[in-house]
Coordinates of C-alpha atoms in Angstrom, one line a residue:
M27 CA -86.8 11.8 -40.4
K28 CA -83.9 13.4 -42.3
S29 CA -80.2 12.7 -42.0
V30 CA -77.0 13.5 -43.8
G31 CA -76.7 11.2 -46.8
P32 CA -73.4 9.2 -46.4
A33 CA -72.5 9.3 -50.1
T34 CA -73.3 13.0 -51.0
G35 CA -73.2 14.8 -47.7
S36 CA -76.5 16.5 -48.6
A37 CA -79.7 16.4 -46.6
A38 CA -81.8 13.6 -47.8
P39 CA -84.7 11.5 -46.4
V40 CA -83.6 8.0 -45.3
R41 CA -86.1 5.3 -46.0
L42 CA -84.8 2.4 -43.8
T43 CA -87.3 -0.1 -45.3
S44 CA -85.7 0.4 -48.7
Y45 CA -82.5 -1.2 -47.4
A46 CA -84.1 -4.6 -46.6
R47 CA -85.7 -7.2 -48.8
G48 CA -88.4 -8.0 -46.2
G49 CA -89.5 -6.1 -43.1
G50 CA -90.2 -6.9 -39.5
C51 CA -91.4 -10.4 -38.6
A52 CA -92.5 -10.9 -42.2
C53 CA -88.8 -11.6 -43.0
K54 CA -88.8 -14.8 -40.8
I55 CA -87.7 -18.1 -42.3
P56 CA -91.0 -19.8 -43.4
P57 CA -92.4 -22.0 -40.6
G58 CA -92.2 -25.2 -42.5
E59 CA -88.6 -24.7 -43.5
L60 CA -87.7 -23.7 -39.9
E61 CA -89.2 -26.8 -38.5
A62 CA -87.3 -29.0 -40.9
M63 CA -84.1 -27.1 -40.0
V64 CA -84.4 -27.8 -36.3
A65 CA -85.8 -31.3 -36.5
G66 CA -82.4 -32.9 -35.9
L67 CA -82.0 -31.0 -32.6
L68 CA -85.0 -32.7 -31.0
S69 CA -83.1 -35.8 -30.0
P70 CA -83.5 -37.6 -26.7
P71 CA -81.3 -36.5 -23.8
S72 CA -77.8 -38.0 -23.7
A73 CA -77.0 -40.6 -21.0
A74 CA -74.9 -38.0 -19.2
Q75 CA -77.8 -35.6 -19.1
A76 CA -80.1 -38.3 -17.9
L77 CA -77.8 -39.3 -15.1
S78 CA -77.4 -35.6 -14.0
G79 CA -81.1 -34.9 -14.2
D80 CA -80.3 -31.8 -16.3
E81 CA -83.1 -32.6 -18.8
D82 CA -85.7 -31.9 -16.1
R83 CA -84.5 -28.3 -15.7
L84 CA -85.5 -27.3 -19.2
L85 CA -89.2 -26.8 -18.7
V86 CA -89.8 -25.4 -22.2
G87 CA -87.4 -26.1 -25.1
L88 CA -87.6 -26.7 -28.8
E89 CA -90.3 -29.4 -28.9
D90 CA -93.4 -27.3 -29.6
G91 CA -91.8 -24.1 -30.9
D92 CA -92.9 -22.0 -27.9
D93 CA -92.1 -18.3 -27.6
A94 CA -89.0 -18.7 -25.3
A95 CA -86.9 -21.2 -23.4
V96 CA -87.6 -21.7 -19.7
V97 CA -85.1 -23.2 -17.3
R98 CA -85.8 -24.1 -13.7
T99 CA -83.2 -22.6 -11.3
G100 CA -83.8 -24.8 -8.3
D101 CA -84.9 -22.1 -5.9
G102 CA -88.6 -22.0 -6.8
T103 CA -88.1 -19.7 -9.8
A104 CA -87.3 -20.2 -13.5
V105 CA -85.4 -18.2 -16.0
V106 CA -87.0 -17.3 -19.3
S107 CA -84.7 -16.5 -22.2
T108 CA -85.4 -15.4 -25.8
A109 CA -83.9 -13.5 -28.7
D110 CA -85.6 -11.7 -31.6
F111 CA -84.4 -9.4 -34.3
F112 CA -85.5 -8.3 -37.8
T113 CA -85.0 -5.8 -40.7
P114 CA -86.7 -2.4 -40.6
V115 CA -90.5 -2.5 -40.5
V116 CA -90.9 1.3 -40.6
D117 CA -88.7 4.1 -42.0
D118 CA -88.4 6.1 -38.7
A119 CA -85.4 4.8 -36.9
R120 CA -86.6 5.5 -33.3
D121 CA -90.0 3.9 -34.0
W122 CA -88.2 0.8 -35.4
G123 CA -86.2 0.5 -32.2
R124 CA -89.3 0.9 -30.1
I125 CA -91.2 -1.8 -32.1
A126 CA -88.3 -4.2 -32.1
A127 CA -87.8 -4.0 -28.4
A128 CA -91.5 -4.4 -27.7
N129 CA -91.5 -7.4 -30.0
A130 CA -88.5 -9.1 -28.2
L131 CA -90.0 -8.4 -24.7
S132 CA -93.3 -9.9 -25.9
D133 CA -91.8 -13.4 -25.9
V134 CA -91.2 -13.1 -22.1
Y135 CA -94.7 -11.9 -21.5
A136 CA -96.1 -14.7 -23.7
M137 CA -94.6 -17.2 -21.2
G138 CA -96.1 -15.3 -18.2
G139 CA -92.7 -13.9 -17.2
R140 CA -91.2 -10.6 -16.2
P141 CA -88.2 -9.2 -18.3
L142 CA -85.1 -8.3 -16.3
V143 CA -82.4 -7.4 -18.8
G144 CA -82.0 -7.1 -22.5
L145 CA -79.0 -7.1 -24.8
N146 CA -78.9 -5.2 -28.1
L147 CA -78.4 -7.2 -31.3
L148 CA -77.5 -4.8 -34.1
G149 CA -76.4 -5.3 -37.7
W150 CA -75.6 -2.1 -39.5
P151 CA -74.4 -1.3 -43.1
R152 CA -71.9 1.2 -41.8
D153 CA -70.6 2.3 -45.2
V154 CA -74.2 3.0 -46.4
L155 CA -76.1 4.4 -43.4
P156 CA -74.9 6.9 -40.8
A157 CA -74.0 5.8 -37.3
E158 CA -76.3 8.5 -35.9
L159 CA -79.3 6.6 -37.4
A160 CA -78.3 3.4 -35.5
G161 CA -78.1 5.5 -32.4
E162 CA -81.7 6.5 -32.9
V163 CA -82.7 2.8 -33.2
L164 CA -81.0 2.1 -29.9
A165 CA -82.5 5.1 -28.2
G166 CA -86.0 4.0 -29.2
A167 CA -85.4 0.5 -27.9
L168 CA -84.1 1.9 -24.6
D169 CA -87.3 4.0 -24.2
V170 CA -89.5 0.9 -24.4
A171 CA -87.2 -1.3 -22.2
R172 CA -87.3 1.4 -19.5
A173 CA -91.1 1.5 -19.7
A174 CA -91.1 -2.3 -19.2
G175 CA -88.7 -2.0 -16.2
C176 CA -86.1 -3.9 -18.1
L177 CA -82.5 -3.0 -17.9
V178 CA -80.4 -2.8 -21.1
G179 CA -76.8 -4.0 -20.6
G180 CA -74.9 -3.6 -23.9
G181 CA -75.1 -6.3 -26.5
H182 CA -73.4 -7.1 -29.8
S183 CA -73.1 -5.4 -33.2
I184 CA -71.8 -6.4 -36.7
D185 CA -71.3 -4.7 -40.0
S186 CA -74.0 -6.3 -42.2
P187 CA -75.4 -5.7 -45.7
E188 CA -78.9 -5.0 -44.3
P189 CA -79.8 -3.2 -41.1
L190 CA -80.9 -5.6 -38.4
Y191 CA -82.0 -4.9 -34.9
G192 CA -83.5 -6.7 -31.9
M193 CA -82.8 -7.9 -28.4
A194 CA -81.9 -11.0 -26.4
V195 CA -84.0 -10.8 -23.3
T196 CA -83.8 -12.6 -20.0
G197 CA -86.5 -12.7 -17.4
L198 CA -88.0 -14.6 -14.5
V199 CA -91.2 -16.6 -14.3
D200 CA -93.0 -18.7 -11.7
P201 CA -92.6 -22.3 -13.0
D202 CA -96.0 -23.1 -11.6
R203 CA -97.7 -20.3 -13.5
L204 CA -96.3 -20.7 -16.9
L205 CA -98.2 -19.7 -20.1
R206 CA -97.3 -22.4 -22.6
N207 CA -98.5 -23.2 -26.1
D208 CA -99.1 -27.0 -25.3
A209 CA -101.5 -26.4 -22.4
G210 CA -104.7 -25.7 -24.3
R211 CA -107.8 -27.8 -23.4
P212 CA -111.2 -28.2 -25.2
G213 CA -114.0 -25.9 -24.1
V214 CA -111.7 -22.9 -23.4
P215 CA -112.3 -19.6 -25.3
L216 CA -109.6 -17.8 -27.3
T217 CA -108.8 -14.2 -26.7
L218 CA -106.7 -11.9 -28.9
T219 CA -105.2 -8.7 -27.3
K220 CA -104.2 -6.7 -30.4
P221 CA -105.8 -6.2 -33.7
L222 CA -104.5 -7.8 -36.9
G223 CA -103.3 -5.9 -40.0
V224 CA -99.9 -4.5 -39.2
G225 CA -98.2 -6.7 -41.8
I226 CA -100.5 -5.4 -44.6
L227 CA -100.0 -1.8 -43.5
N228 CA -96.3 -2.2 -43.1
N229 CA -96.1 -3.6 -46.6
R230 CA -98.0 -0.6 -47.9
H231 CA -95.6 1.7 -46.0
K232 CA -92.6 0.0 -47.5
R233 CA -93.9 0.4 -51.0
T234 CA -95.4 3.8 -50.8
G235 CA -93.9 5.7 -47.9
E236 CA -97.3 6.3 -46.3
V237 CA -97.1 6.4 -42.5
F238 CA -99.7 4.6 -40.4
A239 CA -99.3 6.1 -36.9
H240 CA -102.0 3.8 -35.4
A241 CA -100.1 0.7 -36.6
V242 CA -96.9 2.0 -35.1
A243 CA -98.7 2.6 -31.8
V244 CA -100.0 -0.9 -31.7
M245 CA -96.6 -2.5 -32.5
A246 CA -94.8 -0.4 -30.0
A247 CA -97.2 -1.2 -27.2
L248 CA -96.1 -3.7 -24.6
N249 CA -97.9 -6.9 -23.8
D250 CA -97.2 -6.6 -20.1
K251 CA -100.7 -5.8 -19.0
A252 CA -102.2 -8.5 -21.2
S253 CA -99.9 -11.1 -19.7
A254 CA -100.7 -10.0 -16.1
A255 CA -104.4 -10.2 -16.9
A256 CA -104.1 -13.7 -18.4
L257 CA -102.3 -14.9 -15.3
E258 CA -104.9 -13.2 -13.1
A259 CA -107.7 -15.0 -15.0
G260 CA -106.0 -18.4 -14.4
A261 CA -104.8 -18.9 -18.0
V262 CA -102.1 -21.6 -18.6
C263 CA -101.9 -21.5 -22.4
A264 CA -100.9 -18.6 -24.6
T265 CA -98.6 -17.5 -27.4
D266 CA -97.9 -14.2 -29.1
V267 CA -98.9 -13.5 -32.7
T268 CA -96.0 -12.4 -34.8
G269 CA -94.5 -13.5 -38.1
F270 CA -96.4 -16.7 -38.7
G271 CA -99.7 -14.8 -38.4
L272 CA -102.8 -15.6 -36.3
L273 CA -103.4 -18.9 -38.2
G274 CA -99.8 -20.0 -38.0
H275 CA -99.4 -19.4 -34.3
L276 CA -102.8 -20.8 -33.6
H277 CA -102.0 -23.9 -35.6
K278 CA -98.8 -24.4 -33.5
L279 CA -100.8 -24.0 -30.3
A280 CA -103.6 -26.4 -31.4
R281 CA -101.1 -29.0 -32.6
A282 CA -99.0 -28.8 -29.4
S283 CA -102.2 -29.0 -27.2
R284 CA -103.7 -31.8 -29.4
V285 CA -106.9 -29.9 -29.9
T286 CA -108.6 -28.1 -32.8
A287 CA -109.1 -24.3 -32.8
V288 CA -112.3 -22.7 -34.1
V289 CA -112.0 -19.1 -35.2
D290 CA -114.9 -16.7 -35.5
A291 CA -113.6 -14.6 -38.3
A292 CA -116.1 -11.8 -37.7
A293 CA -114.9 -11.4 -34.1
V294 CA -111.2 -10.9 -35.0
P295 CA -110.2 -7.2 -34.5
V296 CA -108.6 -5.5 -37.5
L297 CA -106.7 -2.2 -37.8
D298 CA -108.4 0.6 -39.8
G299 CA -107.2 0.6 -43.4
A300 CA -106.0 -3.0 -43.4
R301 CA -108.8 -4.5 -45.4
E302 CA -108.7 -1.8 -48.0
S303 CA -104.9 -2.2 -48.3
L304 CA -105.3 -5.9 -48.6
R305 CA -107.7 -5.5 -51.5
A306 CA -105.2 -3.1 -53.1
G307 CA -102.7 -5.9 -53.1
Y308 CA -100.4 -5.0 -50.2
V309 CA -99.8 -8.6 -49.1
S310 CA -96.3 -9.7 -48.1
G311 CA -94.7 -12.9 -49.2
G312 CA -94.5 -14.0 -45.6
T313 CA -98.3 -13.8 -45.3
R314 CA -98.7 -16.0 -48.4
R315 CA -96.2 -18.5 -47.1
N316 CA -98.1 -18.6 -43.7
L317 CA -101.3 -19.5 -45.4
D318 CA -99.7 -22.1 -47.6
W319 CA -98.2 -23.8 -44.5
V320 CA -101.5 -24.1 -42.6
R321 CA -103.8 -24.8 -45.5
P322 CA -103.5 -28.6 -45.3
H323 CA -104.7 -28.4 -41.7
L324 CA -107.4 -25.8 -42.3
D325 CA -111.2 -26.1 -42.7
A326 CA -111.8 -22.7 -44.2
G327 CA -115.6 -23.0 -44.3
R328 CA -117.0 -20.0 -46.2
A329 CA -114.0 -17.8 -45.7
G330 CA -112.7 -16.2 -48.9
E331 CA -109.1 -15.8 -49.8
D332 CA -108.9 -12.2 -48.6
Q333 CA -110.2 -13.2 -45.2
L334 CA -107.7 -16.0 -45.0
Q335 CA -104.8 -13.7 -46.0
L336 CA -105.9 -11.3 -43.3
L337 CA -105.9 -14.1 -40.7
A338 CA -102.5 -15.3 -41.9
D339 CA -101.1 -11.7 -42.0
A340 CA -97.5 -11.7 -40.8
Q341 CA -97.6 -9.5 -37.7
T342 CA -94.8 -7.7 -36.0
S343 CA -95.1 -7.2 -32.3
G344 CA -98.6 -8.5 -32.3
G345 CA -100.8 -9.3 -29.3
L346 CA -101.1 -12.3 -27.1
L347 CA -103.4 -15.1 -28.1
V348 CA -104.7 -16.5 -24.8
A349 CA -106.6 -19.7 -24.2
G350 CA -109.0 -18.0 -21.7
E351 CA -111.2 -15.0 -21.5
I352 CA -109.4 -11.8 -20.7
P353 CA -111.5 -8.8 -19.7
G354 CA -111.4 -5.9 -22.1
H355 CA -110.3 -8.0 -25.1
P356 CA -112.4 -9.8 -27.7
V357 CA -113.0 -13.5 -27.7
I358 CA -112.3 -14.7 -31.2
G359 CA -113.1 -18.4 -30.9
E360 CA -112.6 -21.5 -28.8
L361 CA -110.6 -24.7 -28.5
V362 CA -112.6 -27.9 -29.2
P363 CA -111.7 -31.7 -29.1
A364 CA -109.3 -32.6 -31.8
V365 CA -110.6 -33.2 -35.3
A366 CA -108.5 -35.7 -37.2
G367 CA -106.2 -33.9 -39.7
T368 CA -107.6 -30.4 -38.8
T369 CA -106.1 -28.0 -36.3
L370 CA -108.0 -24.9 -37.6
V371 CA -111.6 -24.3 -38.4
I372 CA -112.9 -20.9 -39.7
R373 CA -116.6 -20.1 -39.1

């Protein structure tokens, strides 16, 4: 994409990823730091809440770091609410908008819900990048939201030093058919609905400018059909795989469900070019932090460091990780009874 350079007025390519330190979900605050940050919020309900019964309405909150909050409405339905935003993961503005919208909507699908309305969350360095480019980001997001049947009703914007974009999304979910990350049980297979490797390819794109159209297509794809298939199969436990990588999100699921997860590394789908790019050194800091976080809880077996980094790769708009077998998607492992001190086993 080319646009008019704001400083010179001459036609010049705009590399959005060069305006951000990180990119996509790899720019998340590390999971260990985040958990320490919110630990003080996990206090028991106040006496007033207990008397009113309000604490029973919050079906999913902060406790297990699930994908979205779920609140019972009292009429047999529940509201699912989430927000997600990040710095540019690709240089094409419209593609960035598409990916960011799909990523935000994914949190609703990961809970088994249906998105209703999204609100734009935009940070823009208005003295550095042209407003027309921000319009392209918003247009890309609108395309994906419309494909999801989700309305977009305005939002909020700020002047920020780095470009930021995402959405706050509200949806509906049947409280009796929730997909939660604390509902896993031993003996259930694990299914992954998108291949890994987008973090590695995005890192290569940021550093070299090479475009990986197949990675963009994966990130911009909705998880709506995967969510519907999981519910149809009777699944009750799922999460989506984003910035904490497969190992990070699976660790959270296994810990919340009080089980151990066994991963068959050879069965995990990987995008073309990801392994070669990993060997060439295109690994993000977020991926390394993910692996450091889970390592104390990991039995790596014979897996080498490259394999572990791939499994910890910081994904953006990744697939659903479902405790259950979903037709058309690979089974990558299973949940087994808890092994003391170990939430993850690689075989």
